[in-house]
Coordinates of C-alpha atoms and ligand atoms in Angstrom, one line a residue:
M1 CA 114.8 20.0 120.1
D2 CA 116.6 22.9 118.4
K3 CA 113.9 24.5 116.4
I4 CA 110.2 25.2 116.9
N5 CA 107.9 25.7 114.0
I6 CA 105.1 28.2 114.2
G7 CA 101.9 28.7 112.2
L8 CA 100.1 32.0 112.4
I9 CA 96.4 32.5 111.6
G10 CA 95.4 36.1 111.2
F11 CA 97.9 38.5 109.6
G12 CA 96.3 41.7 110.8
T13 CA 97.4 44.4 113.3
V14 CA 98.9 42.1 115.9
G15 CA 99.9 39.4 113.4
V16 CA 102.1 41.8 111.5
G17 CA 103.8 42.9 114.8
V18 CA 104.5 39.3 115.7
V19 CA 105.9 38.5 112.2
R20 CA 108.1 41.6 112.3
A21 CA 109.5 40.7 115.7
L22 CA 110.2 37.1 114.7
K23 CA 112.0 38.4 111.6
E24 CA 113.9 41.3 113.0
K25 CA 114.8 39.9 116.4
A26 CA 115.4 36.3 115.4
A27 CA 118.9 36.0 116.8
Q28 CA 118.0 37.6 120.1
L29 CA 114.8 35.5 120.5
E30 CA 116.7 32.3 119.7
K31 CA 119.2 33.1 122.5
K32 CA 116.3 33.7 124.9
A33 CA 114.2 30.7 123.9
G34 CA 117.2 28.4 123.6
V35 CA 115.7 27.2 120.3
R36 CA 115.1 28.7 116.9
L37 CA 111.6 30.1 116.4
I38 CA 110.7 29.5 112.8
L39 CA 107.6 31.0 111.2
K40 CA 106.5 28.3 108.7
V41 CA 103.1 29.4 107.6
I42 CA 101.0 32.6 107.7
C43 CA 97.3 32.1 107.0
D44 CA 94.9 34.9 106.3
K45 CA 91.7 35.5 104.3
E46 CA 93.5 37.8 101.9
F47 CA 97.0 39.3 101.2
R48 CA 96.2 42.2 98.9
R49 CA 96.0 44.7 101.8
K50 CA 99.2 46.7 102.3
R51 CA 100.9 45.6 105.5
N52 CA 104.2 47.4 105.7
I53 CA 106.2 44.3 106.0
K54 CA 108.1 42.1 103.5
V55 CA 107.6 38.4 103.9
D56 CA 108.5 35.4 101.7
K57 CA 105.4 34.7 99.6
K58 CA 106.0 31.0 100.1
L59 CA 104.9 31.4 103.7
L60 CA 101.5 32.8 102.8
T61 CA 98.3 30.8 102.4
R62 CA 94.6 31.1 102.6
D63 CA 94.2 27.5 103.5
V64 CA 94.1 27.0 107.3
N65 CA 94.7 23.3 106.8
K66 CA 98.3 24.0 106.1
I67 CA 98.6 24.8 109.8
L68 CA 95.9 22.9 111.7
G69 CA 96.9 19.3 112.2
N70 CA 100.1 19.8 110.3
P71 CA 102.6 17.6 112.2
D72 CA 105.4 20.0 111.2
I73 CA 103.8 22.9 113.1
H74 CA 104.3 22.8 116.8
I75 CA 102.7 26.0 117.9
V76 CA 99.5 27.6 116.4
V77 CA 99.3 31.4 117.0
E78 CA 95.7 32.5 116.6
L79 CA 95.4 36.2 115.9
M80 CA 92.3 36.3 113.8
G81 CA 89.9 37.3 116.6
G82 CA 86.2 36.6 116.9
I83 CA 84.5 33.5 118.3
H84 CA 83.8 31.4 115.2
P85 CA 85.7 29.9 113.5
A86 CA 88.5 30.8 115.9
K87 CA 87.1 28.4 118.5
E88 CA 86.9 25.5 116.0
F89 CA 90.4 26.2 114.7
I90 CA 91.9 26.2 118.2
L91 CA 90.0 23.0 119.2
R92 CA 91.2 21.3 116.1
A93 CA 94.8 22.3 116.7
I94 CA 94.6 21.2 120.3
K95 CA 93.1 17.8 119.3
S96 CA 96.1 17.2 117.0
G97 CA 98.5 18.0 119.8
Q98 CA 99.5 21.5 118.7
H99 CA 100.2 24.1 121.4
I100 CA 98.4 27.4 121.3
V101 CA 99.2 31.1 121.7
T102 CA 96.2 33.4 121.3
A103 CA 95.2 37.0 122.1
N104 CA 91.5 36.4 121.8
K105 CA 89.9 37.7 125.0
A106 CA 86.3 37.5 123.6
L107 CA 86.8 33.8 122.8
L108 CA 88.5 32.9 126.1
A109 CA 85.9 34.8 128.1
Q110 CA 83.0 33.1 126.3
E111 CA 84.4 29.7 125.5
G112 CA 87.5 29.4 127.7
E113 CA 86.3 26.6 129.9
E114 CA 85.9 24.2 126.9
I115 CA 89.1 25.3 125.3
F116 CA 91.2 25.0 128.6
K117 CA 89.7 21.6 129.4
S118 CA 90.5 20.4 126.0
A119 CA 94.1 21.6 126.2
Q120 CA 94.5 19.9 129.6
R121 CA 93.0 16.7 128.3
Q122 CA 95.4 16.7 125.3
G123 CA 98.4 17.8 127.4
V124 CA 99.1 20.9 125.3
D125 CA 100.0 24.4 126.5
I126 CA 97.8 27.4 125.8
F127 CA 99.2 30.9 126.4
F128 CA 97.2 34.1 126.2
E129 CA 99.2 37.0 127.7
A130 CA 97.9 39.5 125.1
S131 CA 94.3 38.8 125.9
V132 CA 94.3 41.2 128.9
G133 CA 96.2 44.5 129.2
G134 CA 98.0 44.3 125.8
G135 CA 101.7 44.4 126.6
I136 CA 101.3 44.2 130.4
P137 CA 102.4 40.8 131.7
I138 CA 99.5 40.4 134.1
I139 CA 98.5 36.8 133.0
K140 CA 102.0 35.5 133.8
S141 CA 102.0 37.4 137.1
L142 CA 98.8 35.8 138.2
R143 CA 99.7 32.3 137.0
E144 CA 103.3 32.5 138.4
G145 CA 104.6 35.6 140.1
L146 CA 101.7 35.9 142.6
I147 CA 100.8 32.2 142.9
S148 CA 101.8 32.1 146.6
N149 CA 99.1 34.6 147.4
E150 CA 95.4 34.4 148.1
I151 CA 94.2 37.2 145.9
D152 CA 91.3 39.3 147.4
T153 CA 91.0 42.2 145.0
V154 CA 91.6 42.8 141.3
L155 CA 90.8 46.3 140.0
G156 CA 91.5 47.0 136.4
I157 CA 91.4 49.8 133.9
V158 CA 91.5 47.4 131.0
N159 CA 89.9 49.3 128.2
G160 CA 92.0 52.0 126.7
T161 CA 89.2 53.5 124.6
S162 CA 87.0 54.2 127.7
N163 CA 89.9 55.5 129.7
Y164 CA 90.9 57.8 126.9
I165 CA 87.3 59.2 126.7
L166 CA 87.0 59.7 130.5
S167 CA 90.5 61.3 130.7
A168 CA 89.7 63.7 127.8
M169 CA 86.3 64.6 129.3
E170 CA 88.1 65.5 132.5
S171 CA 91.2 67.3 131.2
E172 CA 89.6 69.1 128.3
D173 CA 86.1 69.6 129.9
I174 CA 84.4 68.2 126.8
S175 CA 81.2 66.0 126.5
F176 CA 81.2 62.3 126.2
Y177 CA 80.3 62.5 122.4
D178 CA 83.1 65.0 121.7
A179 CA 85.6 62.8 123.6
L180 CA 84.4 59.8 121.6
S181 CA 84.8 61.5 118.3
E182 CA 88.3 62.7 119.3
A183 CA 89.1 59.1 120.2
K184 CA 87.9 57.9 116.8
K185 CA 89.9 60.6 115.0
K186 CA 93.1 59.4 116.8
G187 CA 92.4 55.8 116.1
Y188 CA 91.7 54.9 119.7
A189 CA 88.1 54.0 119.1
E190 CA 86.6 51.7 116.5
K191 CA 83.9 52.9 114.1
N192 CA 81.4 50.9 116.2
P193 CA 82.8 51.4 119.7
S194 CA 80.0 49.8 121.6
L195 CA 82.0 46.8 122.9
D196 CA 84.5 49.2 124.5
I197 CA 82.2 52.0 125.8
E198 CA 79.5 49.6 127.0
G199 CA 82.0 47.7 129.2
I200 CA 81.8 44.4 127.3
D201 CA 85.4 44.3 126.4
S202 CA 86.4 45.0 130.0
A203 CA 84.0 42.2 131.1
H204 CA 85.8 39.8 128.7
K205 CA 89.1 40.7 130.4
L206 CA 87.6 40.5 133.9
A207 CA 86.4 37.0 133.2
I208 CA 89.9 35.9 132.4
L209 CA 91.5 37.8 135.3
T210 CA 88.9 36.2 137.7
L211 CA 89.6 32.7 136.5
L212 CA 93.4 33.2 137.0
G213 CA 93.3 35.4 140.1
F214 CA 90.6 33.6 142.1
G215 CA 90.5 30.2 140.5
F216 CA 86.9 30.7 139.8
P217 CA 85.3 30.4 136.3
V218 CA 82.8 33.1 135.6
E219 CA 80.5 33.4 132.7
L220 CA 79.9 36.8 131.0
G221 CA 76.3 36.6 132.3
D222 CA 77.6 36.5 135.9
I223 CA 79.3 39.9 135.5
Y224 CA 77.4 43.0 136.2
I225 CA 78.2 45.3 133.3
E226 CA 77.5 49.1 132.9
G227 CA 79.3 51.3 130.4
I228 CA 80.3 54.9 130.4
S229 CA 77.9 56.4 127.8
N230 CA 75.7 58.0 130.6
I231 CA 78.6 59.8 132.2
S232 CA 78.2 63.5 131.9
Q233 CA 80.6 66.4 132.1
N234 CA 78.8 67.5 135.2
D235 CA 79.4 64.2 137.0
I236 CA 83.1 64.4 136.1
R237 CA 83.3 68.0 137.5
Y238 CA 81.3 67.3 140.7
A239 CA 83.3 64.2 141.3
Q240 CA 86.4 66.3 141.1
E241 CA 85.1 68.8 143.6
F242 CA 84.6 65.9 146.0
G243 CA 88.2 64.8 145.4
Y244 CA 87.5 61.9 143.0
V245 CA 88.0 60.9 139.3
I246 CA 85.7 58.6 137.3
K247 CA 87.1 55.5 135.8
L248 CA 85.6 52.5 134.1
L249 CA 86.7 49.7 136.4
A250 CA 86.7 46.0 136.1
I251 CA 86.3 44.7 139.7
A252 CA 86.7 41.3 141.2
K253 CA 86.6 41.0 144.9
R254 CA 86.5 38.2 147.4
V255 CA 84.0 39.0 150.1
D256 CA 83.6 36.3 152.8
N257 CA 83.2 33.2 150.6
E258 CA 81.6 35.0 147.7
L259 CA 83.0 36.8 144.7
E260 CA 81.9 40.1 143.4
V261 CA 82.5 40.6 139.6
R262 CA 81.4 43.8 138.1
V263 CA 82.3 46.4 135.4
H264 CA 81.0 50.0 135.8
P265 CA 82.0 53.6 136.0
T266 CA 83.5 54.1 139.4
L267 CA 84.6 57.1 141.5
L268 CA 88.1 56.7 142.7
S269 CA 89.7 59.0 145.2
K270 CA 92.5 61.1 143.7
E271 CA 94.9 59.4 146.0
H272 CA 94.1 55.9 144.6
L273 CA 96.9 54.4 142.6
L274 CA 94.6 53.9 139.6
S275 CA 93.3 57.4 139.5
S276 CA 96.3 58.7 137.7
I277 CA 96.1 56.2 134.8
R278 CA 95.3 58.5 131.9
G279 CA 94.6 58.2 128.2
V280 CA 94.8 54.8 126.4
Y281 CA 97.0 53.3 129.1
N282 CA 95.8 50.3 131.1
A283 CA 96.6 49.4 134.7
I284 CA 95.6 46.5 136.9
Y285 CA 95.8 46.6 140.7
V286 CA 96.0 43.2 142.4
H287 CA 95.9 42.8 146.2
G288 CA 97.2 39.5 147.7
D289 CA 97.4 38.3 151.3
M290 CA 101.2 38.2 151.3
V291 CA 102.3 40.7 148.8
G292 CA 99.8 43.4 149.6
G293 CA 98.9 45.9 146.8
T294 CA 100.7 45.6 143.4
L295 CA 100.1 47.7 140.3
F296 CA 100.7 46.6 136.7
Y297 CA 100.8 49.5 134.2
G298 CA 101.4 49.9 130.5
R299 CA 100.0 50.0 127.0
G300 CA 96.8 48.0 126.9
A301 CA 96.6 47.7 123.1
G302 CA 98.5 48.4 119.8
Q303 CA 100.6 46.4 117.5
N304 CA 103.8 46.3 119.3
P305 CA 102.6 46.0 122.9
A306 CA 100.3 43.1 121.9
A307 CA 103.0 41.5 119.8
S308 CA 105.4 41.8 122.8
S309 CA 103.0 39.6 124.8
V310 CA 102.5 37.1 122.0
V311 CA 106.2 36.7 121.3
S312 CA 106.9 36.4 125.1
D313 CA 104.3 33.6 125.1
L314 CA 106.1 31.9 122.2
I315 CA 109.4 32.0 124.1
D316 CA 107.7 30.6 127.2
L317 CA 106.2 27.8 125.2
A318 CA 109.4 27.1 123.3
R319 CA 111.2 26.7 126.6
N320 CA 108.6 24.3 127.9
L321 CA 109.0 22.3 124.7
K322 CA 112.7 22.3 124.9
Y323 CA 112.8 21.3 128.5
N324 CA 110.0 18.8 128.2
S325 CA 107.9 20.7 130.7
I326 CA 104.6 21.2 128.9
G327 CA 101.8 21.7 131.4
R328 CA 104.2 22.9 134.1
T329 CA 102.0 25.9 134.8
P330 CA 98.3 25.1 135.3
I331 CA 96.0 27.6 133.7
F332 CA 94.2 28.0 137.1
I333 CA 93.7 26.2 140.3
R334 CA 90.1 26.0 141.4
D335 CA 89.6 27.7 144.7
K336 CA 86.8 25.7 146.5
S337 CA 86.6 28.3 149.3
I338 CA 84.7 30.6 147.0
K339 CA 81.2 29.3 146.9
K340 CA 79.4 31.6 144.5
I341 CA 79.2 34.9 142.7
R342 CA 77.6 37.6 144.9
K343 CA 74.4 38.9 143.4
M344 CA 74.7 42.6 142.4
D345 CA 71.7 43.4 144.6
E346 CA 73.8 42.3 147.6
V347 CA 76.9 44.3 146.8
E348 CA 77.7 47.2 149.2
T349 CA 79.5 50.3 148.1
R350 CA 79.4 54.0 148.8
Y351 CA 77.6 56.1 146.1
Y352 CA 77.8 59.4 144.4
I353 CA 74.3 60.4 143.5
R354 CA 73.1 63.4 141.4
F355 CA 69.5 64.5 141.4
S356 CA 68.0 67.0 139.0
C357 CA 65.3 68.7 141.0
I358 CA 63.1 71.8 141.1
D359 CA 64.5 74.4 143.4
K360 CA 61.8 74.6 146.1
P361 CA 61.7 74.2 149.8
G362 CA 61.3 70.7 151.2
V363 CA 62.7 68.7 148.3
L364 CA 66.0 67.9 150.0
A365 CA 64.1 66.7 153.1
K366 CA 62.0 64.5 151.0
I367 CA 65.0 62.9 149.2
S368 CA 66.9 62.4 152.5
G369 CA 63.7 60.9 154.0
I370 CA 63.4 58.3 151.2
L371 CA 67.2 57.5 151.4
G372 CA 66.9 57.1 155.2
K373 CA 63.9 54.8 154.8
H374 CA 66.0 52.5 152.6
K375 CA 68.9 52.5 155.1
I376 CA 71.1 54.8 153.1
S377 CA 72.9 57.5 155.1
I378 CA 74.3 60.6 153.5
A379 CA 78.0 61.5 154.0
S380 CA 77.9 64.9 152.3
V381 CA 75.6 67.0 150.1
A382 CA 76.3 69.8 147.7
Q383 CA 73.6 71.8 146.0
K384 CA 74.8 73.3 142.8
E385 CA 73.9 76.6 141.2
R386 CA 70.5 76.9 139.6
R387 CA 70.4 76.2 135.9
K388 CA 67.6 76.6 133.4
A389 CA 63.9 76.3 134.4
R390 CA 64.7 76.4 138.2
I391 CA 66.3 72.9 138.0
V392 CA 69.2 72.4 140.3
P393 CA 71.6 69.5 140.5
V394 CA 71.9 68.1 144.0
V395 CA 74.9 66.0 144.5
M396 CA 75.4 63.6 147.4
M397 CA 78.0 61.1 148.7
T398 CA 76.6 58.3 150.8
H399 CA 78.1 55.9 153.3
E400 CA 78.1 52.2 152.4
A401 CA 74.7 51.0 151.2
K402 CA 73.3 47.9 149.6
E403 CA 72.8 48.1 145.8
K404 CA 69.2 46.8 146.1
N405 CA 68.4 49.5 148.7
M406 CA 69.9 52.2 146.5
Q407 CA 68.0 51.1 143.4
R408 CA 64.7 51.0 145.3
A409 CA 65.4 54.4 146.9
L410 CA 66.2 55.9 143.4
E411 CA 63.0 54.5 141.9
E412 CA 61.0 56.1 144.7
I413 CA 62.8 59.4 144.5
D414 CA 62.5 59.6 140.7
R415 CA 58.7 59.4 141.1
L416 CA 58.7 62.6 143.1
S417 CA 57.1 65.5 141.1
A418 CA 60.1 67.7 142.0
I419 CA 62.6 65.3 140.3
R420 CA 62.9 66.3 136.6
R421 CA 65.4 63.7 135.2
K422 CA 66.4 60.2 136.0
S423 CA 68.8 60.4 138.9
I424 CA 72.4 59.3 138.4
A425 CA 74.2 57.0 140.8
I426 CA 77.9 56.1 140.5
R427 CA 79.5 53.6 142.8
V428 CA 82.6 54.6 144.7
E429 CA 85.6 52.4 145.3
R430 CA 87.6 52.8 148.5
Ligands
LIG1 N1 94.9 45.2 118.1 C1 95.3 45.2 119.4 O1 95.8 46.2 119.9 C2 95.0 44.0 120.2 C3 95.5 43.9 121.5 C4 95.3 42.8 122.3 C5 94.6 41.7 121.8 N2 94.1 41.8 120.5 C6 93.4 40.6 120.0 O2 94.2 40.1 119.0 C7 93.4 39.5 118.0 C8 93.7 40.1 116.6 O3 93.5 41.5 116.7 P1 93.9 42.4 115.5 O4 93.7 43.8 116.0 O5 95.3 42.1 115.0 O6 92.8 42.1 114.4 P2 92.8 42.4 112.9 O7 93.7 43.6 112.5 O8 91.4 42.5 112.4 O9 93.5 41.1 112.3 C9 92.8 39.9 112.1 C10 93.3 39.3 110.8 O10 92.7 37.9 110.8 C11 92.1 37.8 109.5 N3 91.1 36.7 109.6 C12 89.8 36.8 110.0 N4 89.2 35.6 109.9 C13 90.1 34.8 109.4 C14 90.0 33.4 109.0 N5 88.9 32.7 109.2 N6 91.1 32.8 108.5 C15 92.3 33.5 108.4 N7 92.4 34.8 108.7 C16 91.3 35.5 109.2 C17 91.6 39.1 109.2 O11 91.3 39.2 107.8 P3 90.1 40.3 107.4 O12 90.6 41.6 107.8 O13 90.0 40.1 105.9 O14 88.8 39.8 108.1 C18 92.7 40.0 109.6 O15 93.7 40.1 108.6 C19 91.9 39.7 118.5 O16 91.5 38.6 119.2 C20 92.1 40.9 119.4 O17 91.1 41.0 120.4 C21 94.3 42.9 119.7

């Protein structure tokens, strides 16, 4: 085999980056892959939009059938995004023996099981490096570089938009909404940013990381998801005073024979490796039994970083084709020692809590009494300066407590007449 033919579906942001690299770096890529990578067809819904790249018009089509099932196309690159019809396109390609490269995290998180099984049955390769962490080679690291390890922890800052907002709130001392509008102006947040700020995008990526890192398939519904839209400037400031920063973390942890999978704002000590990840950057911390802690860092999105991963996948796949080693790297190996997903109620963490209460004697005693009743012990307390209408923020750090105890305690505390707003609890990561 001396050439591999590629069909691309989705000539958008990432698609253009991939086409540019295949065009401009053709000779280098050929040396690295050991075969020529030939882009045969580019399919999109329309070609009127300006794309800042010159391509031979003969390559362009609106007809996806020029790619799917075409025996002349060895690899289908899916960069159109969304669930339907991307899923149907990929399944059709797999059925006809075509190999797949995709960046579609939402699709793999939701429909990965069916797609991966189908690829395995048909004996085709599917590569998806750009689906998590943009240009960071975390997928390959979990599938290959760390395969000798039993992974016990994966912590990821995997959503650049949220990380940008939290970093801006901290460094510029601005509100969530000001930071969001700044992110929109700079092109770091979509017009409708809910997938990013509500933690859904991070959960998509966590589902993929968990499958690869722990050999355990999780559905989106298994993941506890909480976004950053309730984080206030005050919480960022108070966390800082306690020596912490707030990050939106995607967390997967092996605890005994169960797995915790959760996405939520998290207090991280300023000494933690992930606490210094700022702006739109992504980072994933992986801890394995042999290697210990490792950190993967880089650009989590953008045309070139994502295209870097897609083109690297193409080279990997081309090498497998050339050396007849398709299926060499299993997508994941089921770990039977993990029995189930731990219910969020049973998760134990330390907490930062902020109460907004009337400044009168006895309130603190009442709060600590309720916490104590629910087996929550306080590590430190800070009562902040009085604000309007005699309301003072009281901020606490607790020792480890069970989530269900914390939720019950907060419900009871929030019913006290001295409590004026819903109390805020943010989990702390060691
Ligand atoms: N952008 C990033 O930084 C990044 C990073 C990592 C992963 N990803 C993933 O990469 C994928 C592509 O993202 P992107 O940012 O490049 O998206 P994009 O700019 O919206 O590009 C997608 C392209 O596919 C086209 N398309 C949609 N449906 C199609 C169909 N049925 N047939 C043919 N073409 C179709 C779109 O056309 P219309 O515009 O006309 O709909 C658009 O030109 C997504 O899965 C995304 O999650 C993106």
